[in-house]
Coordinates of C-alpha atoms in Angstrom, one line a residue:
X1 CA 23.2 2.9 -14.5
X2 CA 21.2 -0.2 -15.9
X3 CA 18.5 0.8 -18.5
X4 CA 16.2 -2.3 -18.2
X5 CA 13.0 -3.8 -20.3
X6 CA 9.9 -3.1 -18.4
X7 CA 7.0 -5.3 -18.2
X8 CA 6.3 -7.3 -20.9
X9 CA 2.4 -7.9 -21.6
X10 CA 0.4 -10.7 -23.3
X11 CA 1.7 -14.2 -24.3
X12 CA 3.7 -13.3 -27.2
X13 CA 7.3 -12.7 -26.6
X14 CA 8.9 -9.3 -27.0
X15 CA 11.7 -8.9 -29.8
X16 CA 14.1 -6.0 -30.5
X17 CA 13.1 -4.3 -33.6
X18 CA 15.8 -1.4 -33.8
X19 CA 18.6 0.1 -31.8
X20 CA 19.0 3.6 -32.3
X21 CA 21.9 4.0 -30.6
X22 CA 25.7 2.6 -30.5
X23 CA 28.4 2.6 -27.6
X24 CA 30.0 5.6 -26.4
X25 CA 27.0 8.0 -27.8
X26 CA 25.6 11.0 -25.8
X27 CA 22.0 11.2 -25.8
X28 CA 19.4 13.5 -24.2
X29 CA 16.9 12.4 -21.4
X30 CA 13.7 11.1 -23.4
X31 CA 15.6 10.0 -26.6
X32 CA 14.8 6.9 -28.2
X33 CA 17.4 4.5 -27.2
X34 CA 15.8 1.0 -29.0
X35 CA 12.2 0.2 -29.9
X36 CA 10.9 -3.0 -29.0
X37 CA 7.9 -5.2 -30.5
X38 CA 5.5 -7.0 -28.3
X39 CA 2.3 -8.5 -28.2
X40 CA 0.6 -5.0 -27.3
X41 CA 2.3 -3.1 -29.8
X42 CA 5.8 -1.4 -30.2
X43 CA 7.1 0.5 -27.3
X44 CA 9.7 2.6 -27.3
X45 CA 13.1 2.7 -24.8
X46 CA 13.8 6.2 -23.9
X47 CA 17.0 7.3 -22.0
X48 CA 16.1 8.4 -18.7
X49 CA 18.4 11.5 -18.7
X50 CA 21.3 12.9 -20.4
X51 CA 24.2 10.7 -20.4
X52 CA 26.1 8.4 -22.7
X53 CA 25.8 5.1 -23.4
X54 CA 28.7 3.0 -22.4
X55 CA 27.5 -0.2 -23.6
X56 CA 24.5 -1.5 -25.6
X57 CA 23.5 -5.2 -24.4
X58 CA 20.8 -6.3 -27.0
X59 CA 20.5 -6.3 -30.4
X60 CA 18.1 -6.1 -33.6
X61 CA 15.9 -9.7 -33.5
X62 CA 16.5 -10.3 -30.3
X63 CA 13.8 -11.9 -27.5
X64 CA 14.1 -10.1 -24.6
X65 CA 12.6 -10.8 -21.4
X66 CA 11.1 -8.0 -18.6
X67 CA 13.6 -6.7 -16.3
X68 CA 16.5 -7.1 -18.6
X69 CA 19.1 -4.9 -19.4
X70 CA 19.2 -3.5 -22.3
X71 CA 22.2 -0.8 -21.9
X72 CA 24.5 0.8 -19.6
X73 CA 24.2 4.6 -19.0
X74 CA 26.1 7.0 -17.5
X75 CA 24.4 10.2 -16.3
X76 CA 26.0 13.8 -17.1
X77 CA 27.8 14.1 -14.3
X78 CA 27.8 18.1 -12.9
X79 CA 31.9 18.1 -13.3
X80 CA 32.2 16.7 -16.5
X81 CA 33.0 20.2 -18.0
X82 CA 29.7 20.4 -19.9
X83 CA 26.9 22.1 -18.1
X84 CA 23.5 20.6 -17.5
X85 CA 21.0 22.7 -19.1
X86 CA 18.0 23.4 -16.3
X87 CA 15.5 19.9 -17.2
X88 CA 12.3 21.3 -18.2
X89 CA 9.4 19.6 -17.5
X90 CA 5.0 20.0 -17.9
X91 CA 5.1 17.6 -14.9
X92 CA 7.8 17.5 -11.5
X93 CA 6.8 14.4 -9.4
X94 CA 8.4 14.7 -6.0
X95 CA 8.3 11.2 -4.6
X96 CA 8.2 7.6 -6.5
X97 CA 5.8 5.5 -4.3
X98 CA 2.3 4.6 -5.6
X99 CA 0.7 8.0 -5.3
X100 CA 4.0 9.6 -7.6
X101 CA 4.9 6.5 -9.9
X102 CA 1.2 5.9 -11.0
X103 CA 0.7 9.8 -11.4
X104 CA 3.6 10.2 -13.5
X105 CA 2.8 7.1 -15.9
X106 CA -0.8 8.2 -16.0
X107 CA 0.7 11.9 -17.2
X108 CA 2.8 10.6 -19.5
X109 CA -0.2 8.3 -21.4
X110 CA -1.8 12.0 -21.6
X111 CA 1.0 13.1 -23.5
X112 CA 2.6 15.7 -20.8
X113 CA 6.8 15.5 -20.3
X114 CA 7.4 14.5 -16.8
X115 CA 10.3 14.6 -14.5
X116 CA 10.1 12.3 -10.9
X117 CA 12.1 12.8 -8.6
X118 CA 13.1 9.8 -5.4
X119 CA 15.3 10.2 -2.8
X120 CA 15.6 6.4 -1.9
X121 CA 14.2 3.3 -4.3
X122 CA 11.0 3.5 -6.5
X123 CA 8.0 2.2 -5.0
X124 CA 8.4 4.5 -1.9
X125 CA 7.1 2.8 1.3
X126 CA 4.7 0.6 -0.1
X127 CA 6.7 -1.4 -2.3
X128 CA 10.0 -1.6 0.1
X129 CA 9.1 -1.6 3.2
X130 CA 5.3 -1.6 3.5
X131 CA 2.0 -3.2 1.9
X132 CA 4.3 -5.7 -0.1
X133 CA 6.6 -6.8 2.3
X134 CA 4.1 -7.1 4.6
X135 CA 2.3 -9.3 2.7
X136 CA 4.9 -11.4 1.7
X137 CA 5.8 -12.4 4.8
X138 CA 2.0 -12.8 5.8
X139 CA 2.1 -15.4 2.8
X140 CA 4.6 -17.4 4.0
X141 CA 3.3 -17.6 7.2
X142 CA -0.3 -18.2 6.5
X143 CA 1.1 -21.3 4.3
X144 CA 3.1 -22.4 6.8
X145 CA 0.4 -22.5 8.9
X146 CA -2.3 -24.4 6.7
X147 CA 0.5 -26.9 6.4
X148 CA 0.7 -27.0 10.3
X149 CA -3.2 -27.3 10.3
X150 CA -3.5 -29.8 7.1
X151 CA -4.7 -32.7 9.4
X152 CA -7.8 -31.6 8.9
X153 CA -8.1 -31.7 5.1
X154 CA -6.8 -35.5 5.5
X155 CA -3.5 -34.6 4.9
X156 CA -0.7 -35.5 7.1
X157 CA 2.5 -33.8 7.6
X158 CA 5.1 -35.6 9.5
X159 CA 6.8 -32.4 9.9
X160 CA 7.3 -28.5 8.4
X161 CA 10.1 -26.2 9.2
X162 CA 10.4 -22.2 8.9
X163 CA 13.8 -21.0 7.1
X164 CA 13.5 -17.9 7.9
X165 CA 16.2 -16.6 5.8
X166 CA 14.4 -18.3 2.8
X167 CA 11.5 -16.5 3.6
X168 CA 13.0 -13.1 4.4
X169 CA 14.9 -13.6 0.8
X170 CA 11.8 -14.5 -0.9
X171 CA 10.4 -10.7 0.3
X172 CA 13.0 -9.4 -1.5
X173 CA 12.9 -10.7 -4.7
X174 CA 8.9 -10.1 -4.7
X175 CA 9.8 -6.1 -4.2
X176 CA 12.5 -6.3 -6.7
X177 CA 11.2 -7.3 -9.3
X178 CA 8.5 -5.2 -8.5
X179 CA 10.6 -2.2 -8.3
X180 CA 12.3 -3.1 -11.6
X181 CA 9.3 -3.5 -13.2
X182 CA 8.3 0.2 -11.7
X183 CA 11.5 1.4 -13.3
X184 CA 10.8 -0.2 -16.7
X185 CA 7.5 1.3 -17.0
X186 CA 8.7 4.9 -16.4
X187 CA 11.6 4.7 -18.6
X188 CA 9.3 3.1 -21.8
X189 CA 6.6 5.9 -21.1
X190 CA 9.5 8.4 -21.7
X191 CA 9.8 9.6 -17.4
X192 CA 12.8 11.1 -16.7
X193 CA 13.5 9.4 -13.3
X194 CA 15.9 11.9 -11.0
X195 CA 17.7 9.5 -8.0
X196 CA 17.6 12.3 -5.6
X197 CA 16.3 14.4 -2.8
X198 CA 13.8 17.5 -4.3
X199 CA 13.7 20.9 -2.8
X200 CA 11.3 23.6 -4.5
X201 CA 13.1 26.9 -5.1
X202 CA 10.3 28.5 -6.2
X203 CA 6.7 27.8 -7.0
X204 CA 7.7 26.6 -11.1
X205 CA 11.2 25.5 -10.1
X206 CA 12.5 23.2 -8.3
X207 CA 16.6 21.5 -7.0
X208 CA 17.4 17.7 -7.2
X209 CA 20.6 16.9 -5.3
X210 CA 22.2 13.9 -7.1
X211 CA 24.9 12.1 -6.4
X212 CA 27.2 13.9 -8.6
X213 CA 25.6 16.9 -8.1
X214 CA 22.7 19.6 -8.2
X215 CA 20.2 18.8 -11.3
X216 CA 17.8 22.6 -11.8
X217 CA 14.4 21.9 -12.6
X218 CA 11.5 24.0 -14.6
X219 CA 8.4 22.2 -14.5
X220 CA 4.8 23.9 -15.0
X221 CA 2.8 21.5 -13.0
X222 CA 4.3 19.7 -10.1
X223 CA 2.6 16.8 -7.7
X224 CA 3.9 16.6 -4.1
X225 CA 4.0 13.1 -3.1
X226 CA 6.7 12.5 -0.6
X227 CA 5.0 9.5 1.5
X228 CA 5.2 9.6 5.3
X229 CA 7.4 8.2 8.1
X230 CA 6.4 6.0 11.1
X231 CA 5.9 8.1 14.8
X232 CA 8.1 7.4 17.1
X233 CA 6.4 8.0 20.6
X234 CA 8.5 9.3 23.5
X235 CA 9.1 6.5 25.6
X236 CA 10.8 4.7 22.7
X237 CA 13.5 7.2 22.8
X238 CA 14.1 7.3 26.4
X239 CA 14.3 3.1 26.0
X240 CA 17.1 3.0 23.9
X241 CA 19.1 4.7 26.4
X242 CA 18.1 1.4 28.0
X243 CA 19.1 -0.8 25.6
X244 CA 15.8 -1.7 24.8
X245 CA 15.2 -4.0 21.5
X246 CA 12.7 -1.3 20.3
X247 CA 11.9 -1.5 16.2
X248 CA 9.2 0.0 14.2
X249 CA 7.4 -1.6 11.2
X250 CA 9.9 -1.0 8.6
X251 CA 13.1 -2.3 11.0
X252 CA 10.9 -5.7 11.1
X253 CA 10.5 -5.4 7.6
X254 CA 14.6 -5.9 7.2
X255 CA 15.1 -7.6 10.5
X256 CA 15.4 -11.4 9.1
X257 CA 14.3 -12.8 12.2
X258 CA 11.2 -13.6 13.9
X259 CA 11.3 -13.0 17.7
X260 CA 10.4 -15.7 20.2
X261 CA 8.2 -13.3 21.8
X262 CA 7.2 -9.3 21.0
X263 CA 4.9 -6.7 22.1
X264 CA 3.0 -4.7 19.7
X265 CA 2.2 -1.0 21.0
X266 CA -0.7 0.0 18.6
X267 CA -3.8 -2.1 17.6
X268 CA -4.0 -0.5 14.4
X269 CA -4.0 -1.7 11.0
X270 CA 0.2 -2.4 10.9
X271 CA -0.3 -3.5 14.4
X272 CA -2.8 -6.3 14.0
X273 CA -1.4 -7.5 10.6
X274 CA 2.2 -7.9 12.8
X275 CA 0.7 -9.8 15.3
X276 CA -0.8 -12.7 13.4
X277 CA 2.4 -12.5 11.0
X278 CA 4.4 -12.9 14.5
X279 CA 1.7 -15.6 15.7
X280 CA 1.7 -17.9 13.0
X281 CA 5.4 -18.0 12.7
X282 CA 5.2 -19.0 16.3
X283 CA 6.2 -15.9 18.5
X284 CA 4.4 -15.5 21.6
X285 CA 2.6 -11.6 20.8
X286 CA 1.3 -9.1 23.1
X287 CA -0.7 -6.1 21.7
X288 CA -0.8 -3.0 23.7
X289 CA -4.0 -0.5 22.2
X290 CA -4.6 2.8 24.1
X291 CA -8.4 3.0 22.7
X292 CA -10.8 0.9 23.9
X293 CA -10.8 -1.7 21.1
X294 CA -8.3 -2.5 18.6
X295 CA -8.8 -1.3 15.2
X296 CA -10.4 1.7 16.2
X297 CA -12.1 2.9 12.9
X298 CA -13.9 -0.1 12.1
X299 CA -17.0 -1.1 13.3
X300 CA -17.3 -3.1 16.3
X301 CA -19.3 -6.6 14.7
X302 CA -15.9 -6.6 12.4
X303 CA -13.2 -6.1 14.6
X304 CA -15.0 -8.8 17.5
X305 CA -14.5 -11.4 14.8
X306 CA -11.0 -10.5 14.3
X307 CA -10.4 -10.2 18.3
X308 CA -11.9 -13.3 18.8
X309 CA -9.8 -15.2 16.6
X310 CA -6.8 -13.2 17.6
X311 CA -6.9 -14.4 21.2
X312 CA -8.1 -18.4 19.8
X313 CA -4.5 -18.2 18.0
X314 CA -2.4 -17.1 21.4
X315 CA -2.2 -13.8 20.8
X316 CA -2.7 -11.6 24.2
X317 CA -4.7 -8.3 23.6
X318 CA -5.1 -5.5 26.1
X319 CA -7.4 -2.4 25.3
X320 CA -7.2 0.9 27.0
X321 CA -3.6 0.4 27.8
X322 CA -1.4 3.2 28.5
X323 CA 2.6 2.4 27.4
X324 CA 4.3 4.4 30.7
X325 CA 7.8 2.8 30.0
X326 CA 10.1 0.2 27.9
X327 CA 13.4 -0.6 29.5
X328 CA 16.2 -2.6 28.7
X329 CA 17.6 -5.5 30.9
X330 CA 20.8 -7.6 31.2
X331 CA 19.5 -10.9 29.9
X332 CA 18.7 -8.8 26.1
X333 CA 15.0 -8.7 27.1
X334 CA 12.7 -6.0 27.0
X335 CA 10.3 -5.0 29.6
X336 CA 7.1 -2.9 28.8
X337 CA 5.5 -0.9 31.6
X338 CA 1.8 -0.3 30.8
X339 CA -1.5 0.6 32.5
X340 CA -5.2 -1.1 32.1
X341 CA -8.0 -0.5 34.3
X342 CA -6.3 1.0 36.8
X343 CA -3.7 -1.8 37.2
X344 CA -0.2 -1.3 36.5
X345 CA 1.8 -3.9 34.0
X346 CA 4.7 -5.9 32.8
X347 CA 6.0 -7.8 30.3
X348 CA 9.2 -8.9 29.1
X349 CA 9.9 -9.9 25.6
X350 CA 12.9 -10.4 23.1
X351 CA 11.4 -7.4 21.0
X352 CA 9.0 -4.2 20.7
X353 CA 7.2 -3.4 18.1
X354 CA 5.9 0.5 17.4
X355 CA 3.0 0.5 15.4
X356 CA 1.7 3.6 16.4
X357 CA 0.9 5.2 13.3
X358 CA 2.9 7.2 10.7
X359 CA 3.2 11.0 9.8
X360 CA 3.5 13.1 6.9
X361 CA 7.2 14.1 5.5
X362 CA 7.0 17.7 4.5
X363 CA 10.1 18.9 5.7
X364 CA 13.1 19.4 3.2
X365 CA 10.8 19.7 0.6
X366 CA 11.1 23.6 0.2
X367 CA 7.6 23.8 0.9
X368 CA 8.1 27.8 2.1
X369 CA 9.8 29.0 -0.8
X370 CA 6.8 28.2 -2.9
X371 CA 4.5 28.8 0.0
X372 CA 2.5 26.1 -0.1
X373 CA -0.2 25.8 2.9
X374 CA -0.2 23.1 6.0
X375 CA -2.5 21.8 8.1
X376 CA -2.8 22.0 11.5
X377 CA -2.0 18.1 11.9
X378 CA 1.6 19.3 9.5
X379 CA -0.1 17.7 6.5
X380 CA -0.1 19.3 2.8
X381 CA -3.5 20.8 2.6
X382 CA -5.6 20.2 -0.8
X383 CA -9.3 20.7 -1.6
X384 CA -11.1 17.6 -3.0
X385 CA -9.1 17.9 -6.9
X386 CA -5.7 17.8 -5.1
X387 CA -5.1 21.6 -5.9
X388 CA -2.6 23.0 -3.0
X389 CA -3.2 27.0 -1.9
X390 CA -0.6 27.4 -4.9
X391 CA -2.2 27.0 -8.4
X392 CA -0.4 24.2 -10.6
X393 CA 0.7 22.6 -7.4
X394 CA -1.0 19.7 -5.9
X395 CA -0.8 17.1 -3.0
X396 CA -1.3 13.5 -3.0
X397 CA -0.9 10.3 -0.9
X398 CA 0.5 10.0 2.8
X399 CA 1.7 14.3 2.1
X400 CA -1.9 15.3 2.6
X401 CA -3.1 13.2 5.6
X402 CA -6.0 11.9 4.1
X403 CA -6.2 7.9 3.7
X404 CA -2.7 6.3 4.3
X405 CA -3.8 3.9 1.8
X406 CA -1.6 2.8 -1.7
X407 CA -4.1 2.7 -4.0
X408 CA -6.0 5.7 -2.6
X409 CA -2.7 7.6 -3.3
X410 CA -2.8 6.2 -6.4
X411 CA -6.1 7.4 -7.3
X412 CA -5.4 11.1 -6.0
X413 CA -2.3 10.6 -8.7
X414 CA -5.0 10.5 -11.7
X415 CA -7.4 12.8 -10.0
X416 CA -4.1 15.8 -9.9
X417 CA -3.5 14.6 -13.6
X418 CA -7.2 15.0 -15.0
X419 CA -6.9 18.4 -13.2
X420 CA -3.7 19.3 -15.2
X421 CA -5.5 18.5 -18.2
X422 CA -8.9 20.4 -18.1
X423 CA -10.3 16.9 -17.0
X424 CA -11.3 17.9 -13.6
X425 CA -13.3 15.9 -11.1
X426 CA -13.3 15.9 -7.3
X427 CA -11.9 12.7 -5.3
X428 CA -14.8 10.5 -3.3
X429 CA -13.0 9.0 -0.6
X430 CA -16.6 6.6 0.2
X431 CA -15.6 5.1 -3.1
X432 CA -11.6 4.1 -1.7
X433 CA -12.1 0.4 0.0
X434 CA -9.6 -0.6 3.1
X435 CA -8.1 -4.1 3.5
X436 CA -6.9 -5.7 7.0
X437 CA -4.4 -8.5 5.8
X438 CA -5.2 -10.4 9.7
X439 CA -6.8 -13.7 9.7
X440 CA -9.6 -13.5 8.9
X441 CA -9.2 -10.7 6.3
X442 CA -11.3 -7.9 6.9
X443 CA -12.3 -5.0 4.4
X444 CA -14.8 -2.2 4.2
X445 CA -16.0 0.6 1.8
X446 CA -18.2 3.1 1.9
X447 CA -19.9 4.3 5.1
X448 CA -20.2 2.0 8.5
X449 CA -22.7 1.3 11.0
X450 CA -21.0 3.8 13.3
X451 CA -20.7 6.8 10.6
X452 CA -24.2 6.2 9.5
X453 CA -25.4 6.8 13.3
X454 CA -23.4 9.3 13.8
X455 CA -24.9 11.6 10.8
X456 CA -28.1 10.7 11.5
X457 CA -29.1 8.5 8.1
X458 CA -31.8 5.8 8.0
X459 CA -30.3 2.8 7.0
X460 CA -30.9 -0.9 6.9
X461 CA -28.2 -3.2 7.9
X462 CA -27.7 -6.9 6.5
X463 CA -25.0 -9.7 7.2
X464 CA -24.9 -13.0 5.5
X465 CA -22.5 -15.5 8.0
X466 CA -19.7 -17.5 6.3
X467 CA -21.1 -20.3 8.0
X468 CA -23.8 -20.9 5.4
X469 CA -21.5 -20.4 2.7
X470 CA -20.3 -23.5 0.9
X471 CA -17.0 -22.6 -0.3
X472 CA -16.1 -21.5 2.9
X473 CA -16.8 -24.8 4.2
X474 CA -14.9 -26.3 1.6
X475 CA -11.8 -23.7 2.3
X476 CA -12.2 -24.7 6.2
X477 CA -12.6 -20.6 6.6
X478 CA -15.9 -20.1 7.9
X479 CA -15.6 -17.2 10.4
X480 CA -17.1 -14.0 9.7
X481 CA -19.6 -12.2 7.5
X482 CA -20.4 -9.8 4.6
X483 CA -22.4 -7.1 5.7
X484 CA -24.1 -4.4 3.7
X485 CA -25.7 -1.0 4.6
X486 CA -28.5 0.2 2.6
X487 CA -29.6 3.7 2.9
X488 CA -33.4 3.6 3.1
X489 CA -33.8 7.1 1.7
X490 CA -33.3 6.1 -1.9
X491 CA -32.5 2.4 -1.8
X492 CA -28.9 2.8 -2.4
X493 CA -26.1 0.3 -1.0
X494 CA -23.8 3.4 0.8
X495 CA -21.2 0.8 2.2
X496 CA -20.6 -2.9 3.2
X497 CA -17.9 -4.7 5.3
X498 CA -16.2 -8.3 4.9
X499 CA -14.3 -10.3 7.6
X500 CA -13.8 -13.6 6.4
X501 CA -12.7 -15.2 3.2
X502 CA -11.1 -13.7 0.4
X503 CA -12.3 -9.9 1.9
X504 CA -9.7 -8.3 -0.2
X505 CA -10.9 -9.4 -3.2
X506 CA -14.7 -9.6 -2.3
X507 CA -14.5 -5.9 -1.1
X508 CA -13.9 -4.8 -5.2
X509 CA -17.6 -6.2 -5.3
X510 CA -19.5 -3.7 -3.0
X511 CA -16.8 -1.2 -4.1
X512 CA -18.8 -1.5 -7.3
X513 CA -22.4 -1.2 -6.1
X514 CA -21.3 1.7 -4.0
X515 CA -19.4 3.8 -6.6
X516 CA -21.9 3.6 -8.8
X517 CA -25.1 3.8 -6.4
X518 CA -27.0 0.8 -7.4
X519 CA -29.7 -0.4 -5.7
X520 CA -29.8 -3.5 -3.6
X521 CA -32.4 -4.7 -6.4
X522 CA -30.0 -3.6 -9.5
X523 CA -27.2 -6.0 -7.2
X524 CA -29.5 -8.4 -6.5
X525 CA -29.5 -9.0 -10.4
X526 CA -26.0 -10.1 -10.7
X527 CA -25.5 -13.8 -10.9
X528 CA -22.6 -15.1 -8.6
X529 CA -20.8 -17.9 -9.7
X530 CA -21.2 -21.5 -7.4
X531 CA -19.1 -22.2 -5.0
X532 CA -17.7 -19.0 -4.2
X533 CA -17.4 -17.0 -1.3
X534 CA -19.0 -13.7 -3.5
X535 CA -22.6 -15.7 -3.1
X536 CA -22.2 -14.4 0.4
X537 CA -22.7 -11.1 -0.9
X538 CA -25.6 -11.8 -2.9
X539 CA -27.3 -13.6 0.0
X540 CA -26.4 -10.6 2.3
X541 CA -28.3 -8.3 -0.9
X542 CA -31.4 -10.2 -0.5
X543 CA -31.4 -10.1 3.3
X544 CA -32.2 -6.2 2.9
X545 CA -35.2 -7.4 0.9
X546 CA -37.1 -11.2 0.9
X547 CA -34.0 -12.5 3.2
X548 CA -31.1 -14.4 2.6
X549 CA -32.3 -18.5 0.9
X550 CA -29.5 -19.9 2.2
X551 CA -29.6 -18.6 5.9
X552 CA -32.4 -19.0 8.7
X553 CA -32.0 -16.6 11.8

């Protein structure tokens, strides 16, 4: 095993100040293996479990850069003659994806010993074969499209070609280097990281299976937060009997190719982000939605901007669809059977695409022999600070069946840490925003137009159009619109949308003014800076007062 450098923050560079340990030395998980200087401070290099060092790669003076290795380890292996002593623990993370990783660091800065515990790579889903990935790929193809469409900015391309290996390569080094830099971090905050599968055995004890064997564990506190796993719908396993090219997100994650023509089944989130990936890398796409619109938790304004500009780019949508087959033929195509309005379909393609959402993975987990509750929908059931049925044990992430969302497992991590430590505060899931990586972006927070109906609230509604926003002239971008929702009991801004321009990073705005309840008035005293698309949000403030300046309906 590599122990690496983790992350190294601020300008200055980071020098070795000691090594406290020399070749062929056992050590215990946790001990201090080298401390290093940077410009944050010194931070200490902890083994990550009992072992010996084999080799130590740096020395006293050095520079050292983040991700580089600093030793080789061996672990304790189970036949080695010595026994492993049961690893004892105030924190057992099961699972190392954004929920477990940022729990475990978080628990760790409050000065609690913590064990985590990952079957496959660090990151979990998110990291390997999820959100970063995804959005990797989305780069490369959005730039590759903007080069496509530079003509317009009065630059002229003779030509631009795809290497798709390139780009599938490029993916990979992003989520390495992620991943490394995830490792790093635990192993400087002092985590023992366990490379294994976790089964409770009770509910303060716990069973890693390594690769050399079992590792006991005795924790007092342990967070459950073992992701989820794409659903696989019927009719894909009857296809493969077929010889049907069917793949779910996380197969087109690794596949290396893009497809000269696919069918999506599932308008979703992963769906709709697939499609324009597929679209601007110049696949012919087909999406297949069974509900009546695609996107089916958003409101409808957002998702007609998205819809409309899906089918201006070539992409075929088709709403209350029903999937009643996908077949194999000789030629390597697929065929998809479906059913719209009472009309039977078919389409052949060179691949299918399930994005048809995911479920929680519970089983395996030992979940009985600490008795911890499930939902009816299989999902770990927690009340709104995490807590399980079974005191000291709580749920986070994907596991609970909440949000599927990264950084809303993230923040469930330091909500089950505060817990832990007397610090206690329930989770508001109005305050977790939600990103669509399409083109246009979309993202929302807080309540919509269709919740706010539904629970009979008085609210006024404002949208400010990209249109009348300079910078998105400049940026060529201007479809789309920030909308916020003001409740007109108290005055409060209870959600907003974005589809448009930089939505991912303009949602963090009205994230703010929701979280903490201002007033359209206390937002309206913000200054935005000029050009940017965040005066759209402005203007859309002052249309729930005086009206937007810069906008005449």
């Amino acid at each position: 095993m590599e122990i690496k450098m983790g992350p190294v923050m601020g300008k200055a560079p980071a020098i070795i100040g000691s090594v406290e340990v020399r070749p062929g030395q056992s050590v215990r998980a946790g001990q201090i293996l080298a401390q290093v200087e940077t410009g944050k401070g010194n931070r200490p290099v902890k083994a990550p479990a009992d072992g010996l060092i084999t080799e130590v790669l740096c020395s006293p003076g050095e520079n050292i850069r983040s991700g580089q290795n600093m030793f080789l380890f061996e672990e304790l292996a189970a036949d080695s003659g010595v026994e492993k002593e049961p690893l004892t623990a105030d924190l057992f993370v099961i699972g190392g994806g954004p929920g477990g990783y940022v729990a475990a660091l978080y628990a760790a800065k409050q000065g609690l010993s913590v064990a985590l515990a990952e079957k496959s790579l660090l990151g979990g889903t998110c990291l390997n074969c999820g959100c970063i990935p995804t959005k990797a790929l989305l780069q490369s193809a959005r730039l590759y499209r903007s080069i496509k469409e530079a003509d317009s900015f009065g630059i002229h391309v003779s030509s631009a070609a795809a290497d798709t290996k390139a780009i599938f390569e490029r993916k990979d080094r992003i989520c390495e280097d992620l991943r490394n830099g995830v490792e790093g971090l635990l192993q400087s905050a002092g985590v023992a990281i366990l490379k294994g599968s976790a089964k409770l055995t009770g509910d303060r004890s716990a069973v890693v299976e390594l690769e050399d064997g079992e590792r006991e564990i005795s924790f007092k506190h342990a967070i459950l937060a073992a992701g989820s796993r794409p659903v696989i719908p019927g009719f894909v396993t009857d296809s493969k009997k077929t010889g049907a090219a069917v793949m779910d997100s996380e197969d087109a994650l690794g596949a290396g190719v893009f497809p000269g023509s696919i069918a999506i089944i599932g308008g979703g989130v992963i769906g709709m982000e697939f499609a324009f990936l597929y679209r601007n890398m110049g696949s012919e796409v087909y999406v297949i939605e069974y509900l009546d619109q695609i996107l089916g938790n958003v409101d409808p304004d957002v998702v007609q901007t998205i819809a409309a500009e899906a089918v201006r780019q070539g992409i075929h949508l088709y709403t209350g669809a029903r999937v009643t087959a996908v077949s194999g033929t000789d030629s390597g195509h697929s065929v998809i059977s479906f059913e719209t309005e009472g009309q039977m379909h078919l389409i052949a393609v060179e691949a299918v695409l399930t994005a048809t959402g995911r479920r929680p993975v519970t089983d395996g987990l030992g979940l009985e022999n600490a008795g911890i509750t499930l939902t009816e929908r299989g999902a770990v059931e927690i009340d709104d600070r995490m807590r399980t049925n079974v005191p000291g044990i709580y749920g986070i992430g994907d596991i609970t069946g909440k949000l599927a969302l990264a950084h809303a497992a993230s923040h469930q991590g330091i909500i089950a840490v505060d817990d832990i430590c007397g610090k206690g505060h329930p989770m508001d899931y109005d305050q977790i925003p939600s990103v669509i990586f399409t083109h246009p972006e979309a993202a929302c927070v807080g309540k919509t137009e269709k919740e706010c109906r539904e629970q009979g609230l008085s609210v006024k509604v404002s949208r400010f159009p990209f249109t009348a926003n300079g910078k998105a002239k400049i940026m060529g971008e201007t479809e789309g619109f920030v909308k916020l929702i003001r409740s007109e009991k108290d005055g409060r801004i209870i959600g907003g949308a974005v589809v448009g321009p930089d939505a991912s990073a303009l949602i963090s705005t009205i994230t703010a003014a929701v979280s903490r309840k201002m007033t359209d008035g206390e937002l309206a005293d913000m200054v935005f800076a000029h050009p940017t698309t965040s005066e759209a949000i402005y203007e859309a403030d002052l249309g729930l007062s005086i009206g937007a300046l810069h906008y005449q309906r």
